[in-house]
PDB file of C-alpha atoms in Angstrom:
ATOM      1  CA  UNK A 981       0.000   0.000   0.000  1.00 73.00           C
ATOM      2  CA  UNK A 982       1.439   3.406  -0.941  1.00 91.00           C
ATOM      3  CA  UNK A 983       1.269   6.602   1.130  1.00 92.00           C
ATOM      4  CA  UNK A 984      -1.901   8.077  -0.429  1.00 89.00           C
ATOM      5  CA  UNK A 985      -3.745   4.770  -0.008  1.00 92.00           C
ATOM      6  CA  UNK A 986      -2.676   4.523   3.654  1.00 94.00           C
ATOM      7  CA  UNK A 987      -3.776   8.092   4.356  1.00 94.00           C
ATOM      8  CA  UNK A 988      -7.084   7.549   2.548  1.00 93.00           C
ATOM      9  CA  UNK A 989      -7.650   4.331   4.457  1.00 93.00           C
ATOM     10  CA  UNK A 990      -6.894   6.063   7.783  1.00 94.00           C
ATOM     11  CA  UNK A 991      -9.209   8.953   6.928  1.00 92.00           C
ATOM     12  CA  UNK A 992     -12.088   6.519   6.422  1.00 91.00           C
ATOM     13  CA  UNK A 993     -11.758   5.542  10.106  1.00 92.00           C
ATOM     14  CA  UNK A 994     -12.482   9.114  11.259  1.00 89.00           C
ATOM     15  CA  UNK A 995     -16.162   9.961  11.887  1.00 88.00           C
ATOM     16  CA  UNK A 996     -17.438  12.709   9.548  1.00 81.00           C
ATOM     17  CA  UNK A 997     -18.326  15.076  12.406  1.00 83.00           C
ATOM     18  CA  UNK A 998     -14.760  15.067  13.782  1.00 84.00           C
ATOM     19  CA  UNK A 999     -12.916  18.381  13.428  1.00 83.00           C
ATOM     20  CA  UNK A1000      -9.628  19.910  14.600  1.00 81.00           C
ATOM     21  CA  UNK A1001      -9.490  23.038  16.773  1.00 81.00           C
ATOM     22  CA  UNK A1002      -9.377  25.014  13.502  1.00 82.00           C
ATOM     23  CA  UNK A1003     -12.482  23.226  12.160  1.00 86.00           C
ATOM     24  CA  UNK A1004     -10.527  21.078   9.673  1.00 84.00           C
ATOM     25  CA  UNK A1005     -12.499  17.926   8.800  1.00 87.00           C
ATOM     26  CA  UNK A1006     -11.823  14.755   6.834  1.00 87.00           C
ATOM     27  CA  UNK A1007     -13.319  16.425   3.752  1.00 88.00           C
ATOM     28  CA  UNK A1008     -10.629  19.113   3.943  1.00 88.00           C
ATOM     29  CA  UNK A1009      -7.969  16.429   4.198  1.00 90.00           C
ATOM     30  CA  UNK A1010      -9.247  14.784   1.023  1.00 90.00           C
ATOM     31  CA  UNK A1011      -8.438  18.043  -0.819  1.00 90.00           C
ATOM     32  CA  UNK A1012      -4.823  17.759   0.328  1.00 91.00           C
ATOM     33  CA  UNK A1013      -4.695  14.122  -0.756  1.00 91.00           C
ATOM     34  CA  UNK A1014      -6.045  14.968  -4.219  1.00 91.00           C
ATOM     35  CA  UNK A1015      -3.234  17.537  -4.606  1.00 92.00           C
ATOM     36  CA  UNK A1016      -0.525  15.132  -3.330  1.00 91.00           C
ATOM     37  CA  UNK A1017       0.033  17.186  -0.157  1.00 93.00           C
ATOM     38  CA  UNK A1018       0.669  14.013   1.846  1.00 94.00           C
ATOM     39  CA  UNK A1019       2.691  15.524   4.673  1.00 94.00           C
ATOM     40  CA  UNK A1020      -0.003  18.124   5.365  1.00 93.00           C
ATOM     41  CA  UNK A1021      -2.707  15.449   5.188  1.00 94.00           C
ATOM     42  CA  UNK A1022      -0.764  13.275   7.633  1.00 95.00           C
ATOM     43  CA  UNK A1023      -0.361  16.138  10.103  1.00 93.00           C
ATOM     44  CA  UNK A1024      -4.046  16.993   9.938  1.00 92.00           C
ATOM     45  CA  UNK A1025      -5.048  13.363  10.409  1.00 94.00           C
ATOM     46  CA  UNK A1026      -2.841  13.252  13.514  1.00 94.00           C
ATOM     47  CA  UNK A1027      -4.676  16.336  14.806  1.00 91.00           C
ATOM     48  CA  UNK A1028      -8.043  14.687  14.153  1.00 89.00           C
ATOM     49  CA  UNK A1029      -6.831  11.588  16.030  1.00 88.00           C
ATOM     50  CA  UNK A1030      -5.721  13.703  18.968  1.00 83.00           C
ATOM     51  CA  UNK A1031      -9.227  15.104  19.358  1.00 76.00           C
ATOM     52  CA  UNK A1032     -11.044  11.848  19.997  1.00 77.00           C
ATOM     53  CA  UNK A1033     -10.346   8.140  20.501  1.00 83.00           C
ATOM     54  CA  UNK A1034      -9.765   6.375  17.188  1.00 89.00           C
ATOM     55  CA  UNK A1035      -9.028   2.697  16.504  1.00 92.00           C
ATOM     56  CA  UNK A1036      -5.572   1.138  16.552  1.00 94.00           C
ATOM     57  CA  UNK A1037      -5.715   0.633  12.761  1.00 95.00           C
ATOM     58  CA  UNK A1038      -5.912   4.425  12.276  1.00 96.00           C
ATOM     59  CA  UNK A1039      -2.632   5.030  14.119  1.00 96.00           C
ATOM     60  CA  UNK A1040      -0.951   2.012  12.493  1.00 96.00           C
ATOM     61  CA  UNK A1041      -1.735   3.356   9.012  1.00 96.00           C
ATOM     62  CA  UNK A1042      -0.475   6.825   9.952  1.00 96.00           C
ATOM     63  CA  UNK A1043       2.723   5.357  11.415  1.00 97.00           C
ATOM     64  CA  UNK A1044       3.397   3.419   8.230  1.00 97.00           C
ATOM     65  CA  UNK A1045       2.726   6.485   6.066  1.00 96.00           C
ATOM     66  CA  UNK A1046       5.020   8.629   8.231  1.00 96.00           C
ATOM     67  CA  UNK A1047       7.775   6.030   7.947  1.00 96.00           C
ATOM     68  CA  UNK A1048       7.481   5.966   4.168  1.00 96.00           C
ATOM     69  CA  UNK A1049       7.606   9.779   4.128  1.00 96.00           C
ATOM     70  CA  UNK A1050      10.674   9.609   6.438  1.00 96.00           C
ATOM     71  CA  UNK A1051       9.008  11.810   9.066  1.00 95.00           C
ATOM     72  CA  UNK A1052      10.707  10.393  12.164  1.00 94.00           C
ATOM     73  CA  UNK A1053       8.974  12.413  14.893  1.00 91.00           C
ATOM     74  CA  UNK A1054       5.567  11.882  13.297  1.00 94.00           C
ATOM     75  CA  UNK A1055       6.208   8.135  12.955  1.00 96.00           C
ATOM     76  CA  UNK A1056       7.359   7.987  16.593  1.00 95.00           C
ATOM     77  CA  UNK A1057       4.179   9.800  17.719  1.00 95.00           C
ATOM     78  CA  UNK A1058       1.899   7.466  15.752  1.00 96.00           C
ATOM     79  CA  UNK A1059       3.676   4.376  17.118  1.00 96.00           C
ATOM     80  CA  UNK A1060       3.387   5.924  20.591  1.00 96.00           C
ATOM     81  CA  UNK A1061      -0.369   6.314  20.175  1.00 95.00           C
ATOM     82  CA  UNK A1062      -0.568   2.627  19.187  1.00 95.00           C
ATOM     83  CA  UNK A1063       1.224   1.790  22.458  1.00 95.00           C
ATOM     84  CA  UNK A1064      -1.241   3.930  24.411  1.00 95.00           C
ATOM     85  CA  UNK A1065      -4.159   1.976  22.964  1.00 94.00           C
ATOM     86  CA  UNK A1066      -2.521  -1.377  23.758  1.00 93.00           C
ATOM     87  CA  UNK A1067      -1.080  -0.561  27.220  1.00 94.00           C
ATOM     88  CA  UNK A1068      -3.034   2.446  28.472  1.00 94.00           C
ATOM     89  CA  UNK A1069      -1.613   5.868  29.237  1.00 96.00           C
ATOM     90  CA  UNK A1070      -1.110   7.945  32.359  1.00 97.00           C
ATOM     91  CA  UNK A1071      -0.785  11.708  31.997  1.00 97.00           C
ATOM     92  CA  UNK A1072       1.158  13.418  34.751  1.00 98.00           C
ATOM     93  CA  UNK A1073       2.706  16.743  35.723  1.00 98.00           C
ATOM     94  CA  UNK A1074       6.430  15.907  36.050  1.00 98.00           C
ATOM     95  CA  UNK A1075       9.102  18.045  37.701  1.00 97.00           C
ATOM     96  CA  UNK A1076      12.697  16.867  37.237  1.00 97.00           C
ATOM     97  CA  UNK A1077      15.260  17.513  39.939  1.00 96.00           C
ATOM     98  CA  UNK A1078      17.826  20.223  39.106  1.00 95.00           C
ATOM     99  CA  UNK A1079      21.167  19.027  37.686  1.00 90.00           C
ATOM    100  CA  UNK A1080      22.957  20.082  40.898  1.00 89.00           C
ATOM    101  CA  UNK A1081      20.731  17.731  42.939  1.00 89.00           C
ATOM    102  CA  UNK A1082      20.487  14.729  40.639  1.00 86.00           C
ATOM    103  CA  UNK A1083      22.637  12.452  38.517  1.00 87.00           C
ATOM    104  CA  UNK A1084      21.105  13.624  35.253  1.00 90.00           C
ATOM    105  CA  UNK A1085      22.788  16.725  33.848  1.00 91.00           C
ATOM    106  CA  UNK A1086      21.395  16.528  30.307  1.00 93.00           C
ATOM    107  CA  UNK A1087      17.845  16.970  28.993  1.00 95.00           C
ATOM    108  CA  UNK A1088      15.637  13.919  28.582  1.00 94.00           C
ATOM    109  CA  UNK A1089      14.249  13.223  25.121  1.00 92.00           C
ATOM    110  CA  UNK A1090      10.598  14.072  24.793  1.00 92.00           C
ATOM    111  CA  UNK A1091       9.912  11.496  22.079  1.00 92.00           C
ATOM    112  CA  UNK A1092       9.194   8.364  24.099  1.00 91.00           C
ATOM    113  CA  UNK A1093      12.651   6.766  24.130  1.00 91.00           C
ATOM    114  CA  UNK A1094      13.297   6.982  27.891  1.00 93.00           C
ATOM    115  CA  UNK A1095      12.043   4.081  30.046  1.00 95.00           C
ATOM    116  CA  UNK A1096      12.467   5.285  33.635  1.00 96.00           C
ATOM    117  CA  UNK A1097      11.448   3.390  36.728  1.00 96.00           C
ATOM    118  CA  UNK A1098       8.550   4.720  38.787  1.00 97.00           C
ATOM    119  CA  UNK A1099       7.740   4.298  42.455  1.00 96.00           C
ATOM    120  CA  UNK A1100       3.964   3.960  42.303  1.00 96.00           C
ATOM    121  CA  UNK A1101       3.516   2.544  45.786  1.00 92.00           C
ATOM    122  CA  UNK A1102       4.339  -1.153  45.332  1.00 89.00           C
ATOM    123  CA  UNK A1103       6.484  -3.061  47.820  1.00 86.00           C
ATOM    124  CA  UNK A1104       8.624  -6.119  47.197  1.00 83.00           C
ATOM    125  CA  UNK A1105       8.002  -9.361  49.177  1.00 86.00           C
ATOM    126  CA  UNK A1106      10.691  -8.179  51.630  1.00 88.00           C
ATOM    127  CA  UNK A1107       8.946  -4.841  52.169  1.00 85.00           C
ATOM    128  CA  UNK A1108      11.382  -2.762  50.138  1.00 85.00           C
ATOM    129  CA  UNK A1109      10.275  -0.291  47.484  1.00 85.00           C
ATOM    130  CA  UNK A1110       9.420  -1.942  44.160  1.00 89.00           C
ATOM    131  CA  UNK A1111       9.437   0.088  40.963  1.00 93.00           C
ATOM    132  CA  UNK A1112       7.553  -0.250  37.694  1.00 95.00           C
ATOM    133  CA  UNK A1113       8.746   0.815  34.262  1.00 96.00           C
ATOM    134  CA  UNK A1114       6.883   3.157  31.925  1.00 97.00           C
ATOM    135  CA  UNK A1115       7.968   4.832  28.711  1.00 96.00           C
ATOM    136  CA  UNK A1116       7.869   8.638  28.873  1.00 97.00           C
ATOM    137  CA  UNK A1117       6.703  11.161  26.237  1.00 97.00           C
ATOM    138  CA  UNK A1118       6.895  14.891  26.994  1.00 97.00           C
ATOM    139  CA  UNK A1119       3.852  16.721  25.624  1.00 95.00           C
ATOM    140  CA  UNK A1120       4.503  19.612  23.248  1.00 91.00           C
ATOM    141  CA  UNK A1121       8.268  19.712  23.874  1.00 93.00           C
ATOM    142  CA  UNK A1122      11.213  17.982  22.137  1.00 93.00           C
ATOM    143  CA  UNK A1123      13.046  17.531  25.462  1.00 95.00           C
ATOM    144  CA  UNK A1124      12.879  18.375  29.174  1.00 97.00           C
ATOM    145  CA  UNK A1125      15.810  20.016  30.952  1.00 96.00           C
ATOM    146  CA  UNK A1126      16.947  19.040  34.467  1.00 96.00           C
ATOM    147  CA  UNK A1127      14.882  21.116  36.894  1.00 96.00           C
ATOM    148  CA  UNK A1128      12.178  21.513  34.238  1.00 97.00           C
ATOM    149  CA  UNK A1129       8.485  20.831  34.505  1.00 97.00           C
ATOM    150  CA  UNK A1130       6.074  19.498  31.868  1.00 98.00           C
ATOM    151  CA  UNK A1131       3.021  17.388  31.259  1.00 98.00           C
ATOM    152  CA  UNK A1132       4.143  13.888  30.323  1.00 98.00           C
ATOM    153  CA  UNK A1133       2.489  10.733  29.038  1.00 97.00           C
ATOM    154  CA  UNK A1134       3.502   7.397  30.549  1.00 97.00           C
ATOM    155  CA  UNK A1135       2.914   4.083  28.799  1.00 97.00           C
ATOM    156  CA  UNK A1136       3.367   1.246  31.309  1.00 96.00           C
ATOM    157  CA  UNK A1137       5.560  -1.665  30.302  1.00 94.00           C
ATOM    158  CA  UNK A1138       3.325  -3.884  32.484  1.00 94.00           C
ATOM    159  CA  UNK A1139      -0.144  -2.289  32.605  1.00 94.00           C
ATOM    160  CA  UNK A1140      -1.337  -4.562  35.442  1.00 93.00           C
ATOM    161  CA  UNK A1141       1.169  -2.883  37.802  1.00 93.00           C
ATOM    162  CA  UNK A1142      -0.576   0.464  37.296  1.00 95.00           C
ATOM    163  CA  UNK A1143      -4.245  -0.426  37.900  1.00 93.00           C
ATOM    164  CA  UNK A1144      -4.316   1.285  41.322  1.00 94.00           C
ATOM    165  CA  UNK A1145      -2.909   4.612  40.082  1.00 95.00           C
ATOM    166  CA  UNK A1146      -5.422   7.484  40.357  1.00 96.00           C
ATOM    167  CA  UNK A1147      -5.509  11.189  39.457  1.00 98.00           C
ATOM    168  CA  UNK A1148      -4.004  13.331  42.219  1.00 97.00           C
ATOM    169  CA  UNK A1149      -1.581  10.595  43.306  1.00 97.00           C
ATOM    170  CA  UNK A1150       2.092  11.538  43.557  1.00 98.00           C
ATOM    171  CA  UNK A1151       4.694   9.156  42.109  1.00 97.00           C
ATOM    172  CA  UNK A1152       8.458   9.415  41.791  1.00 97.00           C
ATOM    173  CA  UNK A1153      10.732   8.851  38.805  1.00 97.00           C
ATOM    174  CA  UNK A1154      14.058   7.019  39.043  1.00 95.00           C
ATOM    175  CA  UNK A1155      16.746   6.343  36.453  1.00 92.00           C
ATOM    176  CA  UNK A1156      18.855   4.618  39.112  1.00 89.00           C
ATOM    177  CA  UNK A1157      18.498   4.409  42.898  1.00 86.00           C
ATOM    178  CA  UNK A1158      18.358   8.192  43.238  1.00 89.00           C
ATOM    179  CA  UNK A1159      15.271  10.355  42.816  1.00 93.00           C
ATOM    180  CA  UNK A1160      15.127  11.882  39.316  1.00 95.00           C
ATOM    181  CA  UNK A1161      11.771  13.621  39.533  1.00 97.00           C
ATOM    182  CA  UNK A1162       8.318  13.833  41.062  1.00 97.00           C
ATOM    183  CA  UNK A1163       5.024  13.608  39.186  1.00 98.00           C
ATOM    184  CA  UNK A1164       1.378  14.145  40.060  1.00 98.00           C
ATOM    185  CA  UNK A1165      -1.082  11.988  38.104  1.00 98.00           C
ATOM    186  CA  UNK A1166      -3.534  14.019  35.988  1.00 98.00           C
ATOM    187  CA  UNK A1167      -5.427  11.350  34.013  1.00 96.00           C
ATOM    188  CA  UNK A1168      -5.486   7.567  33.780  1.00 95.00           C
ATOM    189  CA  UNK A1169      -6.698   5.750  30.672  1.00 93.00           C
ATOM    190  CA  UNK A1170      -6.712   1.955  30.717  1.00 89.00           C
ATOM    191  CA  UNK A1171      -5.627  -0.183  27.756  1.00 87.00           C
ATOM    192  CA  UNK A1172      -7.818   0.047  24.628  1.00 72.00           C
ATOM    193  CA  UNK A1173      -9.201   3.444  25.701  1.00 53.00           C
ATOM    194  CA  UNK A1174      -7.101   5.824  23.645  1.00 46.00           C
ATOM    195  CA  UNK A1175      -7.341   9.391  24.776  1.00 51.00           C
ATOM    196  CA  UNK A1176      -6.785  12.835  23.256  1.00 50.00           C
ATOM    197  CA  UNK A1177      -3.381  14.456  23.209  1.00 53.00           C
ATOM    198  CA  UNK A1178      -2.688  17.315  25.507  1.00 47.00           C
TER     199      UNK A1178
END
């Protein structure tokens, strides 16, 4: 399947009444497809997908189209959204410790490549702290500096570890034994309940 076919196929999965913040609809996207403006069409389809839950197949088609167009960040985002549908997603307000107080002295990538450990309240059989792993995506930013604060999206590696997590709960981020940051849970969406982007 070539790029226009993938984008057309994805657009058919979007309900007609769906619109972006700027009132762009699927019909508008078809105009871009007719004129071979594939990158614009892809970006607008991503926006439509961020406004409401859409099926896994939608994001898979967009990811494949982005890969063929060699749009790395877009492909990463579409693959990320597939992971959210499969594993659930937790949105949180994260504050990293300043470089002078933590091991990390460089920014963290915002594009979902970091897999930090999180203290979400579990204990090991011996009573020690047990951590769970979740991939991290920083919303609307390419990276997050030490000492910085941002809304992040967490995709649990093992969703069953995160079933007790609730909005308002505070959790801590670790890249090793030391504290790397503190987050307050904003939203929790279980697997197969994709949610809008922030």
